[in-house]
Coordinates of C-alpha atoms in Angstrom, one line a residue:
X223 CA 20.8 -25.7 -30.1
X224 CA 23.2 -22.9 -29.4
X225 CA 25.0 -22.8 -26.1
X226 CA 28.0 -21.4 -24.7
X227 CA 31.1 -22.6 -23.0
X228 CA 33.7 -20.2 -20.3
X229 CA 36.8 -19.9 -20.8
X230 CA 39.8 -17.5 -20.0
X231 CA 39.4 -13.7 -22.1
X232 CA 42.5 -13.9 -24.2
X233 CA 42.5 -12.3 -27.7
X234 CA 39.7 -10.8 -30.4
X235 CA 36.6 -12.2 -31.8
X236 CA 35.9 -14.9 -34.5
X237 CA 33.6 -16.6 -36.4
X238 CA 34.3 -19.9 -37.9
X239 CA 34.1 -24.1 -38.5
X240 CA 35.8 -25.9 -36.0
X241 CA 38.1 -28.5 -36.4
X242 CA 38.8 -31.0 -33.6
X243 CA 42.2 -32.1 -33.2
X244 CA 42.6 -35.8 -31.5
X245 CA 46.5 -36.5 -30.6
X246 CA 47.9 -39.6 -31.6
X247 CA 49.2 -41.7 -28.5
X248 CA 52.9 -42.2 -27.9
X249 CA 54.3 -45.3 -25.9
X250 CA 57.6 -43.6 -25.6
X251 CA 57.2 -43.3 -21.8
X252 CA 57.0 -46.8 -21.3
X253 CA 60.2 -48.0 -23.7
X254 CA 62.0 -50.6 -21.4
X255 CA 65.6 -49.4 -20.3
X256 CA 69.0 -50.8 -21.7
X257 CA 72.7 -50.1 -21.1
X258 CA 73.3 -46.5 -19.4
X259 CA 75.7 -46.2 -22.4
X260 CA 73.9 -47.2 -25.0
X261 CA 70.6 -45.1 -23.7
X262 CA 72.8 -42.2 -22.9
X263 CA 74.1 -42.6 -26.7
X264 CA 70.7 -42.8 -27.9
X265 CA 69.4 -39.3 -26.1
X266 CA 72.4 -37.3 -27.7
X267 CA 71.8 -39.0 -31.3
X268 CA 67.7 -38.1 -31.0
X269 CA 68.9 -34.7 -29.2
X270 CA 71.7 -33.7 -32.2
X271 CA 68.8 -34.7 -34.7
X272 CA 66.1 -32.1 -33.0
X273 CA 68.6 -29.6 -32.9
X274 CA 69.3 -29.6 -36.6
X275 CA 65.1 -29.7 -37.2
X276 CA 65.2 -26.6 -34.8
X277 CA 67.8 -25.0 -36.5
X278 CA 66.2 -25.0 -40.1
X279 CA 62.8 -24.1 -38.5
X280 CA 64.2 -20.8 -36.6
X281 CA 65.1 -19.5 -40.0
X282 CA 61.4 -18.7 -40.5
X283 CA 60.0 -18.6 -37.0
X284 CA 61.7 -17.0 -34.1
X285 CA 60.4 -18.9 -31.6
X286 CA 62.3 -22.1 -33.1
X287 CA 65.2 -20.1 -32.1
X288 CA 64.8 -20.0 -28.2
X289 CA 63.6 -23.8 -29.0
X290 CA 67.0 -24.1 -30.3
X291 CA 68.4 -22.6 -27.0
X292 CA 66.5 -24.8 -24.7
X293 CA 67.6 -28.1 -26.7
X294 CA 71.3 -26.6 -26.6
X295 CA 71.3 -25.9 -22.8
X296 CA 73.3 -28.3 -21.1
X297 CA 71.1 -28.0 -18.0
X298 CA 68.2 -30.6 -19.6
X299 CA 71.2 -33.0 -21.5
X300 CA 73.1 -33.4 -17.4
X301 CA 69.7 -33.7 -16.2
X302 CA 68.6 -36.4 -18.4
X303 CA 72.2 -38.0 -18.3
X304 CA 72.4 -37.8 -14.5
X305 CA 68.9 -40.2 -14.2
X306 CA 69.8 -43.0 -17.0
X307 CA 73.0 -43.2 -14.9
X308 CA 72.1 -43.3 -11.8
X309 CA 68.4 -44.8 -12.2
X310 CA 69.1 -46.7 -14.8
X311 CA 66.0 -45.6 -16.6
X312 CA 65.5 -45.6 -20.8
X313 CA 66.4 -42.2 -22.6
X314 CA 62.6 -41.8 -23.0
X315 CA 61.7 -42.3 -19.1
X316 CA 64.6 -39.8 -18.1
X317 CA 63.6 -37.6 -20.9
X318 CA 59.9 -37.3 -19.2
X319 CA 61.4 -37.3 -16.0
X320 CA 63.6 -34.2 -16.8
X321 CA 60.8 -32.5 -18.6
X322 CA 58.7 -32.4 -15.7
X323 CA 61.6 -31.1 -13.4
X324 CA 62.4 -27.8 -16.1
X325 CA 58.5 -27.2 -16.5
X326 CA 58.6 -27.2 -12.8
X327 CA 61.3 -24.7 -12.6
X328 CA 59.3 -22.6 -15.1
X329 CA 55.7 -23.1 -13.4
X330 CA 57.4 -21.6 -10.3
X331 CA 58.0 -18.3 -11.3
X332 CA 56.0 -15.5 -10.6
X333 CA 56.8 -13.8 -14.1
X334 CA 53.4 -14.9 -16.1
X335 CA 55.2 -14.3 -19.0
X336 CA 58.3 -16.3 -18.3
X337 CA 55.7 -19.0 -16.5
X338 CA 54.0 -19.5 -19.6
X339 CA 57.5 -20.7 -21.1
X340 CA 56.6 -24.7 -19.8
X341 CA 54.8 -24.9 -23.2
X342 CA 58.4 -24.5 -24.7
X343 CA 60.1 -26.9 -22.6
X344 CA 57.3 -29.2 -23.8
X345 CA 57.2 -28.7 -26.8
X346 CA 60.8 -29.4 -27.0
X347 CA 61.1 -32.4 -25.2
X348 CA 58.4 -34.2 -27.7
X349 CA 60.0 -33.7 -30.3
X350 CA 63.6 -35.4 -28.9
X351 CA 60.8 -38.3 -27.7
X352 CA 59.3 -38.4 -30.8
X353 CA 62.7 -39.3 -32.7
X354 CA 64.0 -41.7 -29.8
X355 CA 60.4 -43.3 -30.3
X356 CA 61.0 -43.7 -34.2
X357 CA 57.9 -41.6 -34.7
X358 CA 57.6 -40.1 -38.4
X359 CA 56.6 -36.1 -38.2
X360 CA 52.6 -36.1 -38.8
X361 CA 50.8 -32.3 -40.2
X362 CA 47.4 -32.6 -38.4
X363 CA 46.9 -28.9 -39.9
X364 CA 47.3 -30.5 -44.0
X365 CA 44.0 -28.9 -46.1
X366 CA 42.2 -26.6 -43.1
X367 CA 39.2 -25.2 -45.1
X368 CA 39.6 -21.3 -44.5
X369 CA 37.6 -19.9 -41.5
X370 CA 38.5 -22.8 -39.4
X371 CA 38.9 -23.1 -35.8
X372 CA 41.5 -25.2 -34.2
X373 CA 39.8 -26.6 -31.1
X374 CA 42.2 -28.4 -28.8
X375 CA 43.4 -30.0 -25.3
X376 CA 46.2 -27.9 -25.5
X377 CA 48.5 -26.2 -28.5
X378 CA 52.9 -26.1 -29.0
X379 CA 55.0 -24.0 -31.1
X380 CA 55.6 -27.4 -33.3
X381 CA 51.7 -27.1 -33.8
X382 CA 51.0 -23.5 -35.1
X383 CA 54.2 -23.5 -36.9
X384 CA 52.3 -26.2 -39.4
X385 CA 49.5 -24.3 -39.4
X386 CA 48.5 -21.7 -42.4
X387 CA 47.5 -19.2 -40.8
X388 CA 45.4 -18.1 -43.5
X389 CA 42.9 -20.4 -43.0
X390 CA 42.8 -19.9 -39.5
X391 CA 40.3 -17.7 -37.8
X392 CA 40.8 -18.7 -33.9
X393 CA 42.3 -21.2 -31.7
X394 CA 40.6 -22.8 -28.6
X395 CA 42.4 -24.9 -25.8
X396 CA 41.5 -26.5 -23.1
X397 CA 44.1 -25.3 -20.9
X398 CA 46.5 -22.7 -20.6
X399 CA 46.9 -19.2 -19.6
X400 CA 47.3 -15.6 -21.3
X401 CA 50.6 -16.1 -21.2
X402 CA 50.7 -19.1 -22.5
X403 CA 51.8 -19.8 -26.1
X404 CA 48.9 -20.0 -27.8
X405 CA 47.4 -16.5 -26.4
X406 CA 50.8 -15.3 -27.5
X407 CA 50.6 -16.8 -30.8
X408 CA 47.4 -15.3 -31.5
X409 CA 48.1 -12.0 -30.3
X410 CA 51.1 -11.8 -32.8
X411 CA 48.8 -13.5 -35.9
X412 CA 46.4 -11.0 -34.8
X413 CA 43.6 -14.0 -34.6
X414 CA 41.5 -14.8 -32.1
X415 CA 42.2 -17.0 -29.4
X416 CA 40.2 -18.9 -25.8
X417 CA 42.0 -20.7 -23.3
X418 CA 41.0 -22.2 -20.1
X419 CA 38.0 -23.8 -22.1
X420 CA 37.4 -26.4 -19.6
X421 CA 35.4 -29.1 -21.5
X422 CA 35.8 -28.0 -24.9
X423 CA 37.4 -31.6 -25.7
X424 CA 34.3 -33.1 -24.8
X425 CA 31.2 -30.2 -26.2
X426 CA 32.7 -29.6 -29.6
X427 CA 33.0 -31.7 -32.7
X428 CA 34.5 -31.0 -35.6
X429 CA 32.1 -29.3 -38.3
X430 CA 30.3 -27.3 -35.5
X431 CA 29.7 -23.7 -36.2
X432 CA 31.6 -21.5 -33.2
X433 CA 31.8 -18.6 -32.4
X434 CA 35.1 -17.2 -30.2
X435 CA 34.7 -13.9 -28.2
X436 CA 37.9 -13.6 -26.4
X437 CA 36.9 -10.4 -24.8
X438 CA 33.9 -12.1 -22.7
X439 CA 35.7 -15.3 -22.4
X440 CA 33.2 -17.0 -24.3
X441 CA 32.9 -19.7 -27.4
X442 CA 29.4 -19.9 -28.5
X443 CA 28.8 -23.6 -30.3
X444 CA 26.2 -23.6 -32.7
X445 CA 24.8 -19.9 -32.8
X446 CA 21.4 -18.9 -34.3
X447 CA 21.2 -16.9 -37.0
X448 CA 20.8 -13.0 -34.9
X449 CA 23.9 -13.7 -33.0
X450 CA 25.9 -15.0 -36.2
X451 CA 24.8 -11.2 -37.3
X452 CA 25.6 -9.5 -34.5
X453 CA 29.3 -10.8 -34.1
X454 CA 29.5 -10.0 -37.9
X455 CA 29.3 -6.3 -37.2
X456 CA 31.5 -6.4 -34.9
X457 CA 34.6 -8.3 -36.7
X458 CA 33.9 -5.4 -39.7
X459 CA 34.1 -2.9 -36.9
X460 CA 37.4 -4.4 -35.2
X461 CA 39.1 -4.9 -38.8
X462 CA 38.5 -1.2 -39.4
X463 CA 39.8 -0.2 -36.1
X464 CA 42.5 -2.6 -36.6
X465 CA 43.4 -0.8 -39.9
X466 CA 43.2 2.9 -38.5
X467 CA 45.7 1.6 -35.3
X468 CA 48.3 0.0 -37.6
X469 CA 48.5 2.6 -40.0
X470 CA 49.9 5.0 -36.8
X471 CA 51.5 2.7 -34.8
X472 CA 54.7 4.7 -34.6
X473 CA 53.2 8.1 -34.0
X474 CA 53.3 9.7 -30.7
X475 CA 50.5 8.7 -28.1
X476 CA 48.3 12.3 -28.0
X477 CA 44.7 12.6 -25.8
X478 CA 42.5 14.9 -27.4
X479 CA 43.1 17.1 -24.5
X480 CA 46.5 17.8 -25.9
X481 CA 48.7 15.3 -22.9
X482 CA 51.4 13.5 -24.3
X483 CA 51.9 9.9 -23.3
X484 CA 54.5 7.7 -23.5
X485 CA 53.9 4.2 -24.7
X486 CA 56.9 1.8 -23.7
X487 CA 57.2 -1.7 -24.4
X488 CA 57.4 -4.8 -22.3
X489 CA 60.4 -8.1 -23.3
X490 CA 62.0 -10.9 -22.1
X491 CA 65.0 -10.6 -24.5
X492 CA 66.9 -8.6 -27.0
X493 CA 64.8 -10.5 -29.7
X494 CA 62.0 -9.0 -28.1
X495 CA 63.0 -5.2 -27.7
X496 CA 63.8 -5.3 -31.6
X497 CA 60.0 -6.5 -31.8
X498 CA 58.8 -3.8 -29.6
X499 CA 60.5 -0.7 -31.1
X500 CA 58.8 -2.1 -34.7
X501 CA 55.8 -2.4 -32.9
X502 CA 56.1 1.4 -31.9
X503 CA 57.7 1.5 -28.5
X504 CA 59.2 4.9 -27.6
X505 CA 61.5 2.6 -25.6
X506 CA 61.4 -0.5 -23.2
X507 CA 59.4 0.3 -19.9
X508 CA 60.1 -3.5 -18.5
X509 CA 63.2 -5.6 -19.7
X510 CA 63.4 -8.7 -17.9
X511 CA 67.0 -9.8 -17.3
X512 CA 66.0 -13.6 -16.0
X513 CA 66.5 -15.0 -19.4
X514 CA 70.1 -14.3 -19.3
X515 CA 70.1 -16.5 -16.0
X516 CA 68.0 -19.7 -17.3
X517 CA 70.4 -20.1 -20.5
X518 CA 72.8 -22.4 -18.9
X519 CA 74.0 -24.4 -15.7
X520 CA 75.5 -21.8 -14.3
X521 CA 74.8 -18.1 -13.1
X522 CA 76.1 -15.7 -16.2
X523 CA 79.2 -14.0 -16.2
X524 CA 79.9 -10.4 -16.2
X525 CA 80.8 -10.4 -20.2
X526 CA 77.8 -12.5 -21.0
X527 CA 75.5 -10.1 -18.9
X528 CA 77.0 -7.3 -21.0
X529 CA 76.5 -8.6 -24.0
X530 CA 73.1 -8.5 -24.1
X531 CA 72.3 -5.6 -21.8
X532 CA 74.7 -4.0 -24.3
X533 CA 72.9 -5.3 -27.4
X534 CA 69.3 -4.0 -26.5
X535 CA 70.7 -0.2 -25.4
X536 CA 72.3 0.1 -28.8
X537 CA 68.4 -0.7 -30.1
X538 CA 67.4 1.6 -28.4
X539 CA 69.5 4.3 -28.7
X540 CA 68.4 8.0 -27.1
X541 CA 64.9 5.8 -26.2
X542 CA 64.8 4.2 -22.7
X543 CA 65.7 0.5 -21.8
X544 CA 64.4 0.0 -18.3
X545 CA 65.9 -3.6 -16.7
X546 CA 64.8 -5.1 -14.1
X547 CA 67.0 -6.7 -11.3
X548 CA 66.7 -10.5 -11.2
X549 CA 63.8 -11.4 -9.9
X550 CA 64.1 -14.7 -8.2
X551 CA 63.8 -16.3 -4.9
X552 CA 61.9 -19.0 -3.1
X553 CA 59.0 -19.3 -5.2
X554 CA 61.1 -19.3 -9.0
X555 CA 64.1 -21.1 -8.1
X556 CA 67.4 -21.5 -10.9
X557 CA 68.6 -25.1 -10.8
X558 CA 71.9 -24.6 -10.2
X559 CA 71.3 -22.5 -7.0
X560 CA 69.6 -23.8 -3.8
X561 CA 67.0 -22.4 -1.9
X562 CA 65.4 -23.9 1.2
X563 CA 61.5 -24.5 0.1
X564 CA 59.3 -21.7 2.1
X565 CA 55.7 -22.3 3.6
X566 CA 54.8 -18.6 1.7
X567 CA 57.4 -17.9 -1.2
X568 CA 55.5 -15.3 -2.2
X569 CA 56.0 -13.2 0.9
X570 CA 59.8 -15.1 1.6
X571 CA 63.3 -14.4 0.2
X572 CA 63.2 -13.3 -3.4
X573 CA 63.7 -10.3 -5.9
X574 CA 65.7 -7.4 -4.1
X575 CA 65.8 -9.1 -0.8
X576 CA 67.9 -12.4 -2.4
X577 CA 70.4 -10.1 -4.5
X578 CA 70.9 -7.8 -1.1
X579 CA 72.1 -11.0 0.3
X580 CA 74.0 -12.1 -2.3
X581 CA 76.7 -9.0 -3.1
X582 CA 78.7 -10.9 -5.7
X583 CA 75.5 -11.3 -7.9
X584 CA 74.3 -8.0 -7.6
X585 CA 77.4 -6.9 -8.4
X586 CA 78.1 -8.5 -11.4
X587 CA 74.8 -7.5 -12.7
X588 CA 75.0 -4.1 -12.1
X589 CA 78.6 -3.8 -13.3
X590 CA 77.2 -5.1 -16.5
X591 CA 74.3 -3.0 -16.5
X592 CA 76.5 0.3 -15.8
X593 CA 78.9 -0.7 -18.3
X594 CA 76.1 -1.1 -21.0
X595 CA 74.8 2.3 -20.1
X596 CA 77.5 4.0 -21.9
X597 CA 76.1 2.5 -25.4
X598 CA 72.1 3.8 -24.7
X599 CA 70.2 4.9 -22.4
X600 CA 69.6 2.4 -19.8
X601 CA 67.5 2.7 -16.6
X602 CA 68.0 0.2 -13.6
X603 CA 64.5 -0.7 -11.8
X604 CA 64.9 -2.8 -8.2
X605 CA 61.8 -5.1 -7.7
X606 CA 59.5 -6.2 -4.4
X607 CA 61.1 -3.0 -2.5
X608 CA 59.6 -2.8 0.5
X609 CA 61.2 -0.5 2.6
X610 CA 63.3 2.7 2.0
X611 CA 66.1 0.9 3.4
X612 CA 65.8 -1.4 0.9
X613 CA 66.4 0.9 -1.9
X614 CA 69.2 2.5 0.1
X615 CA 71.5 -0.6 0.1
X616 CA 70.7 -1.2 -3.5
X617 CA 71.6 2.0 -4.8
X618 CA 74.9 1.9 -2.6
X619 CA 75.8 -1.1 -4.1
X620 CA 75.3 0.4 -7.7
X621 CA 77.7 3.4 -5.4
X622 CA 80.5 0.7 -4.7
X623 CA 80.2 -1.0 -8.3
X624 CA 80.9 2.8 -10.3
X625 CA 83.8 3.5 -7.7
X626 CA 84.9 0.3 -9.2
X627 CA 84.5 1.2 -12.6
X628 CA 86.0 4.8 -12.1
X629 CA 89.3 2.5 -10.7
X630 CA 89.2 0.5 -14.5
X631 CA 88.7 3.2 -16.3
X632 CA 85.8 2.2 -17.8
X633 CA 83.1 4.5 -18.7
X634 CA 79.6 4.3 -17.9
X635 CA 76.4 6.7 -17.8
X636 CA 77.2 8.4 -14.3
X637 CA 73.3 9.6 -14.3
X638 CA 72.2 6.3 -14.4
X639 CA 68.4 6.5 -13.3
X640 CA 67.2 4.2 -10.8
X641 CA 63.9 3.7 -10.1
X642 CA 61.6 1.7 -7.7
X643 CA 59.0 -1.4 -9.1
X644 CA 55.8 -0.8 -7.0
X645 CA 54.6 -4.3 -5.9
X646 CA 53.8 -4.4 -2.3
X647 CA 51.3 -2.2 -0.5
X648 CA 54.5 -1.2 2.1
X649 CA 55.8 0.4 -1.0
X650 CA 52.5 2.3 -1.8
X651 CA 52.1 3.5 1.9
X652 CA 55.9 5.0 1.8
X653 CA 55.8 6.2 -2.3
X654 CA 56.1 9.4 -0.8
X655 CA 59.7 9.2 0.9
X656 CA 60.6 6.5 -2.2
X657 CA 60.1 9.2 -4.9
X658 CA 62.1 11.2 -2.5
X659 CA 65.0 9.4 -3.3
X660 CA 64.4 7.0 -6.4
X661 CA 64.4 8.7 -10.4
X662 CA 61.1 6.7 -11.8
X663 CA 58.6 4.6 -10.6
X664 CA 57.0 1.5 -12.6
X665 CA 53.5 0.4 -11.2
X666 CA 54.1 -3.9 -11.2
X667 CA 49.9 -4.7 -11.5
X668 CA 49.9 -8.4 -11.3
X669 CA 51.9 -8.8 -7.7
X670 CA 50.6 -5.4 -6.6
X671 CA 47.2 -6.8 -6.9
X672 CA 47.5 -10.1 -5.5
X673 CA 48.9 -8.5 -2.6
X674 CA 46.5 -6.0 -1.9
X675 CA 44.1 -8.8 -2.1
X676 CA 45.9 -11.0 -0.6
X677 CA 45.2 -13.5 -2.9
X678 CA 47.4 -15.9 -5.1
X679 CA 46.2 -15.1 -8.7
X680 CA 47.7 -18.7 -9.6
X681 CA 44.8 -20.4 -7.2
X682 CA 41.4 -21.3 -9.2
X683 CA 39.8 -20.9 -5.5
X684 CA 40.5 -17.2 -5.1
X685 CA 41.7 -16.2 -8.3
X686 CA 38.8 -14.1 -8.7
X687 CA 39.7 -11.9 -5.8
X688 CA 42.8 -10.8 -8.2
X689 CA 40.9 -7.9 -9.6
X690 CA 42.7 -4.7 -10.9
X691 CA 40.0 -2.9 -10.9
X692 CA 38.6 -3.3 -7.3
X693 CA 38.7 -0.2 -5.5
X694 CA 41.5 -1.1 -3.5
X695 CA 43.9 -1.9 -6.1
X696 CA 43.1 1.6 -8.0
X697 CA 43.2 3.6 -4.5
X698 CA 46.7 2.1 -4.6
X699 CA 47.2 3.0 -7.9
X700 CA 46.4 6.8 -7.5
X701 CA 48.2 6.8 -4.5
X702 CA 51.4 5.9 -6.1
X703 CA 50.9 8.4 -8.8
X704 CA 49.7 11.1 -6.3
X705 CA 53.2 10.7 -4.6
X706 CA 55.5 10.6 -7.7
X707 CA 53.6 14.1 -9.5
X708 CA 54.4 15.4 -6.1
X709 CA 58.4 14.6 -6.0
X710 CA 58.1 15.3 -9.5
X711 CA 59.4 12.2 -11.0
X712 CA 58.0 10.0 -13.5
X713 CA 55.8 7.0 -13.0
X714 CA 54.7 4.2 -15.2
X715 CA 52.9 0.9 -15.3
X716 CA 54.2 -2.1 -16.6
X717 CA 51.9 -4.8 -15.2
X718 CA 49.0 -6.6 -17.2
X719 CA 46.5 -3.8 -16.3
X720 CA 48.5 -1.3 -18.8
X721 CA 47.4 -3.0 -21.9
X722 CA 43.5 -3.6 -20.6
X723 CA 41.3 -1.7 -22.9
X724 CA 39.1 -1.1 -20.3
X725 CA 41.5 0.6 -18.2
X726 CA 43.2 2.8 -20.6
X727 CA 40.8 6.1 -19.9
X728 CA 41.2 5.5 -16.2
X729 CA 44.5 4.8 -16.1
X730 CA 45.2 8.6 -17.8
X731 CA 42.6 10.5 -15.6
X732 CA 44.3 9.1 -12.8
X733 CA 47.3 11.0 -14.1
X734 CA 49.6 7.5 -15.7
X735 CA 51.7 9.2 -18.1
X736 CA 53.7 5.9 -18.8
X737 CA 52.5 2.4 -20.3
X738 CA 54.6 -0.5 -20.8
X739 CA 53.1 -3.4 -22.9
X740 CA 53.8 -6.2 -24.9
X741 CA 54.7 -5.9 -28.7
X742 CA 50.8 -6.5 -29.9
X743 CA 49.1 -4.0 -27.7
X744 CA 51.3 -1.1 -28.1
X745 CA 49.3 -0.1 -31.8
X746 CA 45.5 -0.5 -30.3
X747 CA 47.3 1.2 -27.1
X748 CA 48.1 4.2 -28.7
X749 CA 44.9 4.4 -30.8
X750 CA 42.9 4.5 -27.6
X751 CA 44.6 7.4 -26.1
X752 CA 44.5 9.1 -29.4
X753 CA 40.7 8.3 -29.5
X754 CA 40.0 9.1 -26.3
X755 CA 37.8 5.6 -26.0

């Protein structure tokens, strides 16, 4: 009997044999503790042993390379350390412990993208407990029959990295998010993909026929024979379209009506701007520089900052590489800095407001910035700006730091742009007076809309309020754009909405001349404008 279970919209359609996968219980958690010493031994033996596993795996995946980071970072090593010695706990218990504090950090953030990281964290942290627990590696993924579907409580790196691909039509968890690592996964192996599948553990066996549309949010278990046909057509239909997209990925974006449009994309590090500008970026519309801060126990350096800022404007050469000012306060927290907990983060001291009132940090990130400016073509965005005065002490702080830089000698782009993230409705009521004084805008989607709505997009309860497409949010939307063609500067989305099929058309009538998007979307991106559908 067919029927059909919700779950989060995430990634293409699919029609396949499910396979089931059971985890195997660990008693690591409940190991009994020993000498401080000898535990604190035992974590760095099981922790040099990972590392080495992680470094022969990032050879072929690149994920297994920021896994490699993470295991490296002395932040988790003190913070297990610091609880076998002062709680006297076993290397597993403190491992856990720690585990849970990082995911924490990372569940905090308002960046979905950077949120969705706790998988990595995870994912790493099992596999030190698995060698402190003596656990022998075990391939759940050995002799998938092709067309199956992975159907699962919830899926890491470690997992799909055993997987062949090949012989995998879909993936189906029980939890997670679109950001999460499986949706991310799948949107890279260009499979289908359902999260959020609340019960999934409990409705599906393995052998069942499913079906996964990741458009509707839906996985149909056991379909009769005229839906079987009528997802058929479609998957020929997508695999043609998906054909006719690739094969112009790196052309320019062109409506029928003869507008050009600019298709930018979205990344979290220099890795990622390499994948963007293969993917057919013209250029990096969002580059977020929190990674650089999350790497280590202590904020990063002016040469560190550099580095990297450096490394992804010599990628992109003439093309743009918008970065965005840290973006941290109450609500997404760094470990090594304090802030006093909030009743409301979300409307409390974070983004712009926490690097106004911390000059030194600001300053050493927009020294860096300016000084990577002279290698590409680098754009500086300021988030959460709420007020004109806002924007005013930020870009007289950028002022101070190239009056600096004029005093070293050191060159730098001296028409840096900077440009204005609009996230708050204050900013949409004043985008008049802001495109007065700021270069570019950047439409931010996911905290615009949660604050129009006023609505947490995290909370189940009124997560369905956090709608893009209500009328309010897309008043907001023209109104920003209304204001920018006006001052006659340009304006761009980077938020979650940019790479939503259904919002492509109505985001160009409205007069959106820029997208940003992640790696996988750019391609169907720009065969939709193109298309005209």
């Amino acid at each position: 009997m067919m029927f059909t279970i919700r779950g989060i919209p995430t990634a293409g359609i699919a029609v396949g044999t499910a396979f089931v996968l059971q985890r195997r219980a660990s008693a690591a958690a409940t190991a009994a503790a020993g000498d401080p010493v000898a535990e604190a031994g035992r974590f760095h033996a099981a922790l040099e042993r990972a590392k080495a596993e992680l470094s022969a795996l990032a050879e072929g995946e690149a994920v297994f390379a920021a896994h490699l980071e993470m295991a490296g970072d002395p932040m988790l090593a003190g913070l297990v350390e610091g609880r076998i010695a002062e709680k006297h706990l076993s290397a597993e218990q403190a491992l856990g412990e720690a585990c849970e504090e990082v995911c924490g950090m990372f569940a905090a953030l308002d960046d979905d993208y950077l949120r969705g990281r706790t998988d990595d964290v995870r994912d790493v942290c099992a596999r030190i407990g698995r060698i402190l627990s003596g656990e022998t590696a075990h391939d759940p993924f050995a002799g998938l029959a092709p067309g199956t579907i992975v159907v699962a409580d919830e899926l890491t790196p470690s997992d799909t990295a055993q997987m062949d691909f090949s012989r995998v039509a879909g993936l189906v968890t029980a939890h997670g998010s679109v950001t999460s690592h499986v949706a991310i996964i799948a949107r890279n192996k260009g499979i289908a993909a359902l999260v959020g599948v609340a019960g999934c553990m409990r409705q599906v066996r393995t052998g069942d026929r499913l079906i996964i549309d990741g458009e509707r949010g839906e996985l149909i278990v056991d379909p009769d024979p005229a839906t079987g046909r009528k997802y058929a057509a479609r998957l020929e239909s997508l695999r043609q379209d998906a054909f006719r997209c690739a094969a112009d990925a790196q052309a320019p974006a062109v409506t029928p009506a003869g507008r050009r449009i600019t298709v930018l994309g979205n990344a979290a590090n220099v890795d990622e701007v390499r994948r963007a500008l293969d993917a057919g970026a013209e250029g990096i519309g969002l580059f977020r520089s929190e990674f650089l801060y999350m790497q280590g126990p202590a904020l990063p350096d002016e040469e560190t900052q550099f580095a990297a800022y450096r490394a992804a404007a010599e990628l992109c050469g003439a093309r743009p590489l918008t970065v965005r000012t840290l973006d941290i306060g109450g609500d997404k927290a760094l470990p090594y800095m304090h802030f006093e907990p909030e009743e409301n983060p979300f409307l409390g001291w974070r983004a712009i407001r926490v690097s106004l009132a911390m000059p030194e940090l600001f300053r050493t990130q927009l020294r860096a910035l300016l000084r990577a400016s002279a290698f590409g073509n680098v754009r500086v965005m300021f988030p959460m700006i709420a007020s004109v005065g806002e924007f005013r002490a930020a870009k007289a702080v950028v002022e101070t730091c190239m009056a600096e830089l004029d005093a070293e000698g050191v060159p730098y782009d001296r028409d840096i742009a900077l440009g204005v993230m609009i996230e708050t409705p204050a900013a949409v009521f004043i985008a008049d007076e802001l495109a007065a004084r700021a270069r570019f805008f950047s439409i931010g989607t996911n905290d615009l809309t949660q604050y129009v709505m006023a609505a947490d997009r995290g909370n189940p309860r009124v997560a369905y309020l956090c709608d893009a497409f209500d009328p309010a949010v897309q008043r907001s939307i023209g109104m920003v754009l209304d204001a920018a063609h006006r001052a006659g500067i340009e304006a761009g989305m980077c938020g979650e909405l940019a790479a939503d099929p259904r919002a492509t058309q109505r985001l160009v009538a409205l007069g959106l001349g820029e997208f940003s998007v992640g790696p996988p979307a750019i391609a169907p991106l720009k065969h939709r404008i193109r298309t005209d559908k």
